[in-house]
Short mmCIF file of C-alpha atoms in Angstrom, two decimals:
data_model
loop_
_atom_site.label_atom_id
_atom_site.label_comp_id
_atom_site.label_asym_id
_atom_site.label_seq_id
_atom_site.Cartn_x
_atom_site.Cartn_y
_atom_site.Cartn_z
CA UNK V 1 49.97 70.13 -31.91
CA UNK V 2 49.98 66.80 -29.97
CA UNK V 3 46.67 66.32 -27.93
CA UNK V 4 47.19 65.05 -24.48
CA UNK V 5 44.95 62.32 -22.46
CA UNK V 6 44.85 63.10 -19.05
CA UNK V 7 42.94 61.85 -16.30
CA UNK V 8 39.13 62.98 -16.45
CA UNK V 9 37.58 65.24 -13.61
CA UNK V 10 33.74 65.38 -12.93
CA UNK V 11 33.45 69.14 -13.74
CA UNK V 12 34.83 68.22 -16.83
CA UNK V 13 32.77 65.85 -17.80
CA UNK V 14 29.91 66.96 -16.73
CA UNK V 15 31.27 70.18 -19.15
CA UNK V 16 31.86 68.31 -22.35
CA UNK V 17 28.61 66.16 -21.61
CA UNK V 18 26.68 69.63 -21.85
CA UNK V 19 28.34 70.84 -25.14
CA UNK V 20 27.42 67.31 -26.79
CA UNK V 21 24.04 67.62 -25.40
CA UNK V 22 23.70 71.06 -26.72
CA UNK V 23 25.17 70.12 -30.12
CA UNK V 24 22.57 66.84 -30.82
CA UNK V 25 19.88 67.63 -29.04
CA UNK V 26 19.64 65.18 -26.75
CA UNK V 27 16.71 63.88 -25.09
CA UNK V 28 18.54 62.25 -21.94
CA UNK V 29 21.88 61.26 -21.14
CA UNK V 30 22.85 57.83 -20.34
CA UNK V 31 25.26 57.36 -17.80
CA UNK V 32 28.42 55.09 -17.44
CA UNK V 33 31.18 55.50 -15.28
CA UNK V 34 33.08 57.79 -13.50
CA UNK V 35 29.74 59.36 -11.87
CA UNK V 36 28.77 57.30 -8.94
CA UNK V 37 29.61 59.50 -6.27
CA UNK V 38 29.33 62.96 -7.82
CA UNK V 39 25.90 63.92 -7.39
CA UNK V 40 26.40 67.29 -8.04
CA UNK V 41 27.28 66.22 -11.46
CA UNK V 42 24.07 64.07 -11.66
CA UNK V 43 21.64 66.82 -10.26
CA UNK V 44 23.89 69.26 -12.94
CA UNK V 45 23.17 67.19 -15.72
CA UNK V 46 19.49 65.60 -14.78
CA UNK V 47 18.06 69.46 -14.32
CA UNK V 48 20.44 70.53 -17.95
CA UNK V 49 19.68 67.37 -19.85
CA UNK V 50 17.82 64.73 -17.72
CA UNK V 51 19.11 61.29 -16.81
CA UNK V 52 18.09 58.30 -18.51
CA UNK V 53 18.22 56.16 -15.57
CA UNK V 54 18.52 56.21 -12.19
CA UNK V 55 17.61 59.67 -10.60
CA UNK V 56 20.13 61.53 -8.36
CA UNK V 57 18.49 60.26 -5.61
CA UNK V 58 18.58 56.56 -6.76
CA UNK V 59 22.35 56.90 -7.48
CA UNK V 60 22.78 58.20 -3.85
CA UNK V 61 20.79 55.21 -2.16
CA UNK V 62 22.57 52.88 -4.03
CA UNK V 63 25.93 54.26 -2.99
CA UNK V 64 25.22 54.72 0.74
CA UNK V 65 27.45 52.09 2.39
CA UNK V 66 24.14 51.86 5.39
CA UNK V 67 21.49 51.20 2.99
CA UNK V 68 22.81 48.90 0.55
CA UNK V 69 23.41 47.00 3.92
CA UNK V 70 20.68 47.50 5.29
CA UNK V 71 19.36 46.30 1.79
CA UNK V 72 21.36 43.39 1.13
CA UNK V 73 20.58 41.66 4.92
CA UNK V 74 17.03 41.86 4.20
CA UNK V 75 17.69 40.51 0.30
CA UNK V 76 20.08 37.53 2.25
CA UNK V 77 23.07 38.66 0.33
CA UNK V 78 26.72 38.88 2.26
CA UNK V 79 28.31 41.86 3.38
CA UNK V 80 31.51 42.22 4.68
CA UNK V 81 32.22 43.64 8.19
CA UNK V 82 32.89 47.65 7.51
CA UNK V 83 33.18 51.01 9.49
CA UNK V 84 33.61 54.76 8.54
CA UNK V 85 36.93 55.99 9.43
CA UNK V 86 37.94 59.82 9.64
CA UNK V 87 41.20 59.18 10.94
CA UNK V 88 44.07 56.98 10.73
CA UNK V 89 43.37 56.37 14.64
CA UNK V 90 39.79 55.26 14.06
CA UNK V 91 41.16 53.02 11.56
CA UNK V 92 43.59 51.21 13.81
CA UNK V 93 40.58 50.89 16.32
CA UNK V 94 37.72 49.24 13.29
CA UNK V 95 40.51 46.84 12.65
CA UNK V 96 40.85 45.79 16.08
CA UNK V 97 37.26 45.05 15.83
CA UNK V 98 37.29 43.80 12.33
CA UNK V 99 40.40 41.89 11.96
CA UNK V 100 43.08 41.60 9.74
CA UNK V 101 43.74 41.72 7.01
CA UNK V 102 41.37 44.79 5.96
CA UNK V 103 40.75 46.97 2.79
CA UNK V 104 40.94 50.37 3.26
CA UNK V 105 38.47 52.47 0.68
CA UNK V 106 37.66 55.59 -0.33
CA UNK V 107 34.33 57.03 0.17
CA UNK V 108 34.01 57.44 -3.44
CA UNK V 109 35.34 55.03 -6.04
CA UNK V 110 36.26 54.81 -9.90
CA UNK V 111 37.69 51.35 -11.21
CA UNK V 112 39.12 50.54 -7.96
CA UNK V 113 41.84 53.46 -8.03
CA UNK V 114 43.20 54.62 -4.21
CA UNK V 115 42.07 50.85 -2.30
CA UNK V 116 44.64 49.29 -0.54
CA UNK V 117 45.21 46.24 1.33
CA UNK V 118 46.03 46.57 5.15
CA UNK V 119 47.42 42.82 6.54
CA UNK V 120 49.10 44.75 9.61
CA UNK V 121 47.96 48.01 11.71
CA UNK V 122 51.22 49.71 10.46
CA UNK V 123 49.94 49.04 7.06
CA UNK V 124 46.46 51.04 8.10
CA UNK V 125 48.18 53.64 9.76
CA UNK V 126 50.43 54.13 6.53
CA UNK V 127 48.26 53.58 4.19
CA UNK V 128 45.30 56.07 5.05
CA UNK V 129 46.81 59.28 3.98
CA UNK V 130 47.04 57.33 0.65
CA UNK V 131 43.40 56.21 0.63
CA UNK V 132 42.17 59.57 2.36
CA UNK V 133 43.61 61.71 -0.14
CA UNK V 134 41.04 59.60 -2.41
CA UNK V 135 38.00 60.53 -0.32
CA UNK V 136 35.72 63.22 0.13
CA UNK V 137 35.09 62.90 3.76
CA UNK V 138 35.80 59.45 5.19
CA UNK V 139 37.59 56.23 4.55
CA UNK V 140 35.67 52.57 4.79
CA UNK V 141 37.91 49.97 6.53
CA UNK V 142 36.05 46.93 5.32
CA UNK V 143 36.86 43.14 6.47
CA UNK V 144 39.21 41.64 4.06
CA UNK V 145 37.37 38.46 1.45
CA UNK V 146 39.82 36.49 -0.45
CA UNK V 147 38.24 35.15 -3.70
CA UNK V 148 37.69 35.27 -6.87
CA UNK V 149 36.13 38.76 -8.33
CA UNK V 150 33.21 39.10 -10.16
CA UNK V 151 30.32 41.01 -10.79
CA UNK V 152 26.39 40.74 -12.05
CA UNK V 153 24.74 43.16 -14.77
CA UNK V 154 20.93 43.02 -14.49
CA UNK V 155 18.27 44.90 -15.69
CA UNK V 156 15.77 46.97 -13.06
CA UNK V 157 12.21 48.48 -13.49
CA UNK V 158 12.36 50.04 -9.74
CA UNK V 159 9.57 46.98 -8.94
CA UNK V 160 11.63 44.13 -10.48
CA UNK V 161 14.71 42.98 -11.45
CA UNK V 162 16.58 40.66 -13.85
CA UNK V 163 20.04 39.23 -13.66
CA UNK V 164 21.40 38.89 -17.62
CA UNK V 165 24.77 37.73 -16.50
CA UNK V 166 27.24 36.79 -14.32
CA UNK V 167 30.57 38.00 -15.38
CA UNK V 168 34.04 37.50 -14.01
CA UNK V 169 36.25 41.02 -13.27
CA UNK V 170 39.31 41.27 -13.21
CA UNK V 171 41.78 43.41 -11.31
CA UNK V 172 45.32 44.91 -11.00
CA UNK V 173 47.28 43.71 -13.75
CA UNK V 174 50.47 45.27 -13.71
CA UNK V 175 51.53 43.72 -16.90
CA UNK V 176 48.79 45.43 -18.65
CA UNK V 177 50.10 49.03 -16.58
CA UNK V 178 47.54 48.85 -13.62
CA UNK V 179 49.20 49.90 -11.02
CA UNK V 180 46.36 50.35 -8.49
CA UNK V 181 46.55 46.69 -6.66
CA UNK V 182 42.66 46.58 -6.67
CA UNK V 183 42.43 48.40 -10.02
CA UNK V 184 40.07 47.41 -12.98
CA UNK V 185 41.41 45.78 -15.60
CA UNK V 186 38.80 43.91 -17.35
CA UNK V 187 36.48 41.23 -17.58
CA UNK V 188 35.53 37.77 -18.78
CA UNK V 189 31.70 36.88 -20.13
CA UNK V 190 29.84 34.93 -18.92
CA UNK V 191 31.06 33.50 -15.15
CA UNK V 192 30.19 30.46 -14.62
CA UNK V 193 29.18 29.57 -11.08
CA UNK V 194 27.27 25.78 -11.11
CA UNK V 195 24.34 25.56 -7.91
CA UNK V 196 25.61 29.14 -6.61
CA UNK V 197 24.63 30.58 -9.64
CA UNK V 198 20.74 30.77 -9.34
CA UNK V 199 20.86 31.69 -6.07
CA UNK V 200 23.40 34.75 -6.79
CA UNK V 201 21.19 35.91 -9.64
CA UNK V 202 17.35 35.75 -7.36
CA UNK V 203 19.67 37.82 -4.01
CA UNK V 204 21.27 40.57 -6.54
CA UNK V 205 17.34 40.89 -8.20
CA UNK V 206 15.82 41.06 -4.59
CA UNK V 207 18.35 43.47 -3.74
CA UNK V 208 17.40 46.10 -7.17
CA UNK V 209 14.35 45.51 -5.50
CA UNK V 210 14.62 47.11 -2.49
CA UNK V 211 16.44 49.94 -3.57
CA UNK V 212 14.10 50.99 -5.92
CA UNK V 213 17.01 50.79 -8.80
CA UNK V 214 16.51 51.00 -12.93
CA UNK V 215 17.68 50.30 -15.57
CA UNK V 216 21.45 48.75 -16.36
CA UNK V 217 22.76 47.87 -13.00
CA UNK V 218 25.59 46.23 -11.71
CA UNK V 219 26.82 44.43 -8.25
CA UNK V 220 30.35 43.51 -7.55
CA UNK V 221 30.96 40.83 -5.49
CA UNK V 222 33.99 38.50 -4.35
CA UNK V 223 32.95 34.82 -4.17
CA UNK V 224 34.57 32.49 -1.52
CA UNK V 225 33.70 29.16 -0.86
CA UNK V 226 30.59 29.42 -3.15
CA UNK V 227 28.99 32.48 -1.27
CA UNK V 228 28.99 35.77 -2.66
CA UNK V 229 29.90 38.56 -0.47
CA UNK V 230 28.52 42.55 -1.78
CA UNK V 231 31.27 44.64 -2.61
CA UNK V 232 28.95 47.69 -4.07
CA UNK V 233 26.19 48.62 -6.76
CA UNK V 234 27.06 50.93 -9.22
CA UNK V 235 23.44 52.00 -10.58
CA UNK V 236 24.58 52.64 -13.88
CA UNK V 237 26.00 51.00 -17.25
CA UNK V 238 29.07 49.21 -16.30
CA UNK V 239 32.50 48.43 -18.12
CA UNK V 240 30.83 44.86 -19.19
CA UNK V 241 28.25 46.00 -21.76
CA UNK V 242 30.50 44.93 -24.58
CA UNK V 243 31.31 41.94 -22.97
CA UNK V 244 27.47 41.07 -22.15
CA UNK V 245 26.65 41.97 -25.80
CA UNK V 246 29.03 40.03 -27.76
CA UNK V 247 28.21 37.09 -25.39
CA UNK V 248 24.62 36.89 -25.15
CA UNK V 249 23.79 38.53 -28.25
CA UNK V 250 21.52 41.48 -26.52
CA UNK V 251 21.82 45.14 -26.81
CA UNK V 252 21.89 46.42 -23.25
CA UNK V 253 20.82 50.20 -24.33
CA UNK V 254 17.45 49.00 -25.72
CA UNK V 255 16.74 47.01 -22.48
CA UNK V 256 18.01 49.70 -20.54
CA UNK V 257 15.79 52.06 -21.95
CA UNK V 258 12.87 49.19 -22.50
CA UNK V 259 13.09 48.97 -18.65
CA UNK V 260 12.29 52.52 -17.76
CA UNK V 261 9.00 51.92 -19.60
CA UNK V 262 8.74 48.64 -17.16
CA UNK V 263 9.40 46.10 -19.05
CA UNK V 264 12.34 43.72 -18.51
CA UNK V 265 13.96 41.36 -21.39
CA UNK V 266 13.14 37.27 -21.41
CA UNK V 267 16.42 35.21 -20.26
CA UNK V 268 18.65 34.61 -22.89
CA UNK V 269 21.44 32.08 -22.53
CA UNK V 270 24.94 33.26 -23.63
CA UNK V 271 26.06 31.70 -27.03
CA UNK V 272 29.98 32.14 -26.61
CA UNK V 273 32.47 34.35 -24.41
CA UNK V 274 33.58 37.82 -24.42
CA UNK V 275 37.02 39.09 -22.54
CA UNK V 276 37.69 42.84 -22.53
CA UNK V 277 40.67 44.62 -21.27
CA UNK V 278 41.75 47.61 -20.79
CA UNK V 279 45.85 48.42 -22.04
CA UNK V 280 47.41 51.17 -19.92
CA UNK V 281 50.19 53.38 -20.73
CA UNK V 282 53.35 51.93 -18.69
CA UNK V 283 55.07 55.11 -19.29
CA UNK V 284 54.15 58.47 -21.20
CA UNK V 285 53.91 57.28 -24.68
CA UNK V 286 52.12 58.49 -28.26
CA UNK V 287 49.66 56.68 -29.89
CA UNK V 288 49.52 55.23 -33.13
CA UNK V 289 47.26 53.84 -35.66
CA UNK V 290 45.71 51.74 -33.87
CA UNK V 291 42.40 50.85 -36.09
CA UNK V 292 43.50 48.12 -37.73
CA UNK V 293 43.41 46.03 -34.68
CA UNK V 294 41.06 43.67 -34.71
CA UNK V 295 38.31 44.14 -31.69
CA UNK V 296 40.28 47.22 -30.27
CA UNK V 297 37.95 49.77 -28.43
CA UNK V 298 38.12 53.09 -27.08
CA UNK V 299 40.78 54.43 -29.49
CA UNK V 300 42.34 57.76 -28.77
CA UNK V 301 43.37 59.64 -32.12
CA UNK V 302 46.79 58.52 -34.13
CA UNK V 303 49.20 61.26 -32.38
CA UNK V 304 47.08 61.79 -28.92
CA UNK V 305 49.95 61.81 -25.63
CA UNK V 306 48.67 59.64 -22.61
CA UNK V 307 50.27 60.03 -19.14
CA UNK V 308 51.73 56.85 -17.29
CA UNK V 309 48.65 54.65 -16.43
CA UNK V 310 46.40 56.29 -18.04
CA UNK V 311 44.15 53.82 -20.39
CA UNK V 312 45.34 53.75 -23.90
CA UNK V 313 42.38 52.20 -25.34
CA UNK V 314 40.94 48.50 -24.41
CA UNK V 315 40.77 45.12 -26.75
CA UNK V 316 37.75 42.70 -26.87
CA UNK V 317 37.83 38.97 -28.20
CA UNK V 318 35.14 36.48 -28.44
CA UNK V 319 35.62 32.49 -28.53
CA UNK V 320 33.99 29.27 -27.36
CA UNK V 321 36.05 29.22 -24.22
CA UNK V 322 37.40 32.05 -21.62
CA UNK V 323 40.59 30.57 -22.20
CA UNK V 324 41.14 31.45 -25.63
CA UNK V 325 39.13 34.83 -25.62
CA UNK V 326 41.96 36.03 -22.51
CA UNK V 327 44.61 35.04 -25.31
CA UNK V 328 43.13 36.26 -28.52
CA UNK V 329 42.89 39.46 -26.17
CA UNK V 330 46.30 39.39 -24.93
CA UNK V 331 47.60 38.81 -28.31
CA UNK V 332 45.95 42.39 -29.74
CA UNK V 333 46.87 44.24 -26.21
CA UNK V 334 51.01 43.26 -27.56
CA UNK V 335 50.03 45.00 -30.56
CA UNK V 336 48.61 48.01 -28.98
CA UNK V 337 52.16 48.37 -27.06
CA UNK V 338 53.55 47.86 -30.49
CA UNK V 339 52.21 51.18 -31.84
CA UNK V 340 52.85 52.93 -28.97
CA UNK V 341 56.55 52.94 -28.36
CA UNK V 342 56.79 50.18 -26.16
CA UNK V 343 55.84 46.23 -25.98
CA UNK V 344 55.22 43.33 -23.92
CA UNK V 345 58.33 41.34 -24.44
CA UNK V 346 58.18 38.01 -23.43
CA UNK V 347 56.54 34.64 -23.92
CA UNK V 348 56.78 34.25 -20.56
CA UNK V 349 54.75 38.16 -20.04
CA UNK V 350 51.79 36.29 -21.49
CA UNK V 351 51.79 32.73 -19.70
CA UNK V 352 51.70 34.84 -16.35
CA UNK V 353 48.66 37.35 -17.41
CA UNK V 354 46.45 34.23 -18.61
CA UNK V 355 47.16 32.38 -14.78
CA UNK V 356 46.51 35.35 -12.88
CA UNK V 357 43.66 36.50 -14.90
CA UNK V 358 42.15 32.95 -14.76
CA UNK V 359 42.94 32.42 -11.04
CA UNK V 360 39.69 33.22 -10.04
CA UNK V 361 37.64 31.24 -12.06
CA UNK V 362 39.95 28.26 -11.55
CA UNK V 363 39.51 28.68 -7.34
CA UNK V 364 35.79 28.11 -8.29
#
C-alpha cells in the first residue's frame, strides 16, 4: 500500500523520536526544527533521552518575545515595534499604535506557516482568526520591516558566541508550492553584507550571550537600509546546515557538540556558495525515483503520497556565485516535478524564481 506524507504533529514526533532512541541507543538527541515552541515535547524528550543542546529552559528564554527584547536592546540589535494580541479588537488597537502595515504572528512558529501581512485594519480584523487558529494563546502584531531576509547561524558555549555565517533566506515562493506568503522556502550561503557585516555578526554573538544559549543557533533578521532588525532565535539547528557546510567546508554537528564542552571553532572563510530549496507538492501527487538527482535531499520513498504543500523533498547546488547555485537548483527542483506528475513549464517559470529569489540580495 501507498504510504502517505502528511503534515508532522509534535506528539508525533516526539513518538517516533522515542522509538529511534530506543532502537540505537542514543546518548542525546539533537534537535532541528519543528520544536521551538513545544516544550512539553522538549521536557518529554530531555527527561526520556536528554537534549544535546539547549535545555528546555534555554529553548523557552530564547522564544519569549520579552526577553529576547529585553536581550537584544541591551546587545544594540533592532527590534521591531510588537504587542500580544488576544483578540481581533486588541489587534486593531496595537496597530493604531504601531502603524501600518503590520505582521500578524502566531505565538508559535514553524517555517513561517499562519503569518500574514496586515496593510489595512480590515486586513487585521480578517486576518486574525487565520493567524489565531495558528496560536496557542495569543497573536503578536509586530511593526511591518520591508527588506531583504536573512538569517545568522553561530555557534554558542552559554559564555560566548561565534557567528559562522551570514546566510540569505528566502521566503514564499509560490512557484516552488509555498503558499504561506511568509513561508520558508530556502536559502542562499553565504550573504554578503560589506561594513554591516561585522557589526551584525559581534550584536547576534552579544545577544547568545545574554541568553545564556548553546550550541547551533540561529537569528533571523530582515535588513533595511543596512541595519538589521531581530525577527527571532530559534536555539536549535536550523534549515541552513547544509548550506553552511557545503559553503564553508565545516561540519556543524561536531562544533555543535565541540561547543557544549566550551569550545567554539576558529573563523573560517567560505570557499564557494550553497542554495537549498525546498520543492512542495502543488497538488496531491506520488513520488518517484527521485535518487538520481543530483544534490536532491530529504527524499521520501519511490511510491510515498504527499498532500498539497506539503514538502516533497529539497535540492542543494554549490557554485562560485549565488547566481548560478539558485539556477543549478532550480534546474533539479523541474526535475523533481518531473517525477512527480507534474512540472514547472515555462522558461519564463524560471526567469521569475531567480529575480524574486535574488531580490533581496540585489536591494543590498
Amino acid at each position: 500500500s501507498l504510504q502517505s506524507l502528511r503534515f508532522w504533529s509534535p506528539s508525533r514526533l516526539v513518538e517516533a523520536a522515542l522509538k529511534a532512541a530506543v532502537e540505537h541507543r542514543a546518548q542525546g538527541v539533537l534537535v532541528a526544527g519543528g520544536l521551538d515552541d513545544e516544550l512539553d515535547a522538549l521536557v518529554s524528550l530531555d527527561r526520556a533521552v536528554g537534549l544535546l543542546g539547549c535545555s528546555p529552559r534555554e529553548f523557552k528564554r530564547a522564544r519569549s518575545l520579552r526577553a529576547v527584547m529585553e536581550a537584544a536592546a541591551r546587545s544594540g540589535v533592532a527590534t521591531p515595534k510588537a504587542a500580544l494580541c488576544r483578540t481581533p479588537g486588541e489587534a486593531a488597537e496595537a496597530a493604531r499604535r504601531i502603524g501600518l502595515p503590520a505582521v500578524l504572528k502566531p505565538d508559535r512558529t514553524s517555517g513561517g506557516y499562519g503569518i500574514r501581512v496586515a496593510r489595512s485594519l480590515e486586513d487585521i480584523i480578517r486576518e486574525f482568526k487565520v493567524v489565531a487558529s495558528h496560536s496557542r494563546s495569543h497573536v503578536v502584531l509586530q511593526e511591518y520591516i520591508e527588506g531583504a531576509d536573512a538569517s545568522v547561524s553561530l555557534i554558542a558555549t552559554g559564555q560566548d558566541a561565534v557567528a559562522v555565517s551570514l546566510n540569505q533566506q528566502i521566503l514564499g515562493l509560490r512557484e516552488l508550492g509555498q503558499l504561506e506568503p511568509l513561508g520558508y522556502s530556502g536559502n542562499i550561503t553565504p550573504l554578503r553584507l560589506g561594513r554591516a557585516e561585522s557589526e551584525i555578526r559581534e550584536a547576534c554573538e552579544e545577544l547568545c550571550r545574554r541568553l545564556g544559549l548553546r550550541g547551533s543557533i540561529g537569528v533571523d533578521f530582515v535588513v533595511r537600509d543596512g541595519e538589521a532588525y531581530l525577527m527571532e532565535v530559534n536555539p536549535r539547528f536550523q534549515a541552513t546546515l547544509e548550506c553552511v557546510e557545503e559553503a564553508y567546508g565545516v561540519n556543524l554537528v561536531e562544533l555543535h557538540l565541540s561547543a557544549l564542552e566550551g569550545k567554539l571553532p576558529e573563523p573560517v572563510k567560505a570557499s564557494r556558495y550553497a542554495a537549498r530549496l525546498i520543492v512542495y507538492a502543488k497538488q496531491p501527487c506520488r513520488v518517484g525515483y527521485l535518487h538520481d538527482i543530483s544534490g536532491v535531499r530529504d527524499v521520501p520513498p519511490p511510491g510515498t503520497t504527499i498532500e498539497k504543500r506539503a514538502p516533497v523533498c529539497s535540492v542543494l547546488s554549490t557554485a562560485q556565485t549565488p547566481e548560478q547555485a539558485l539556477r543549478s537548483c532550480l534546474e533539479k527542483a523541474r526535475e523533481v516535478y518531473e517525477k512527480t506528475v507534474y512540472s514547472i513549464r515555462s522558461h519564463e517559470t524560471g526567469i521569475s524564481l531567480r529575480r524574486k529569489a535574488l531580490e533581496g540580495a540585489q536591494c543590498l
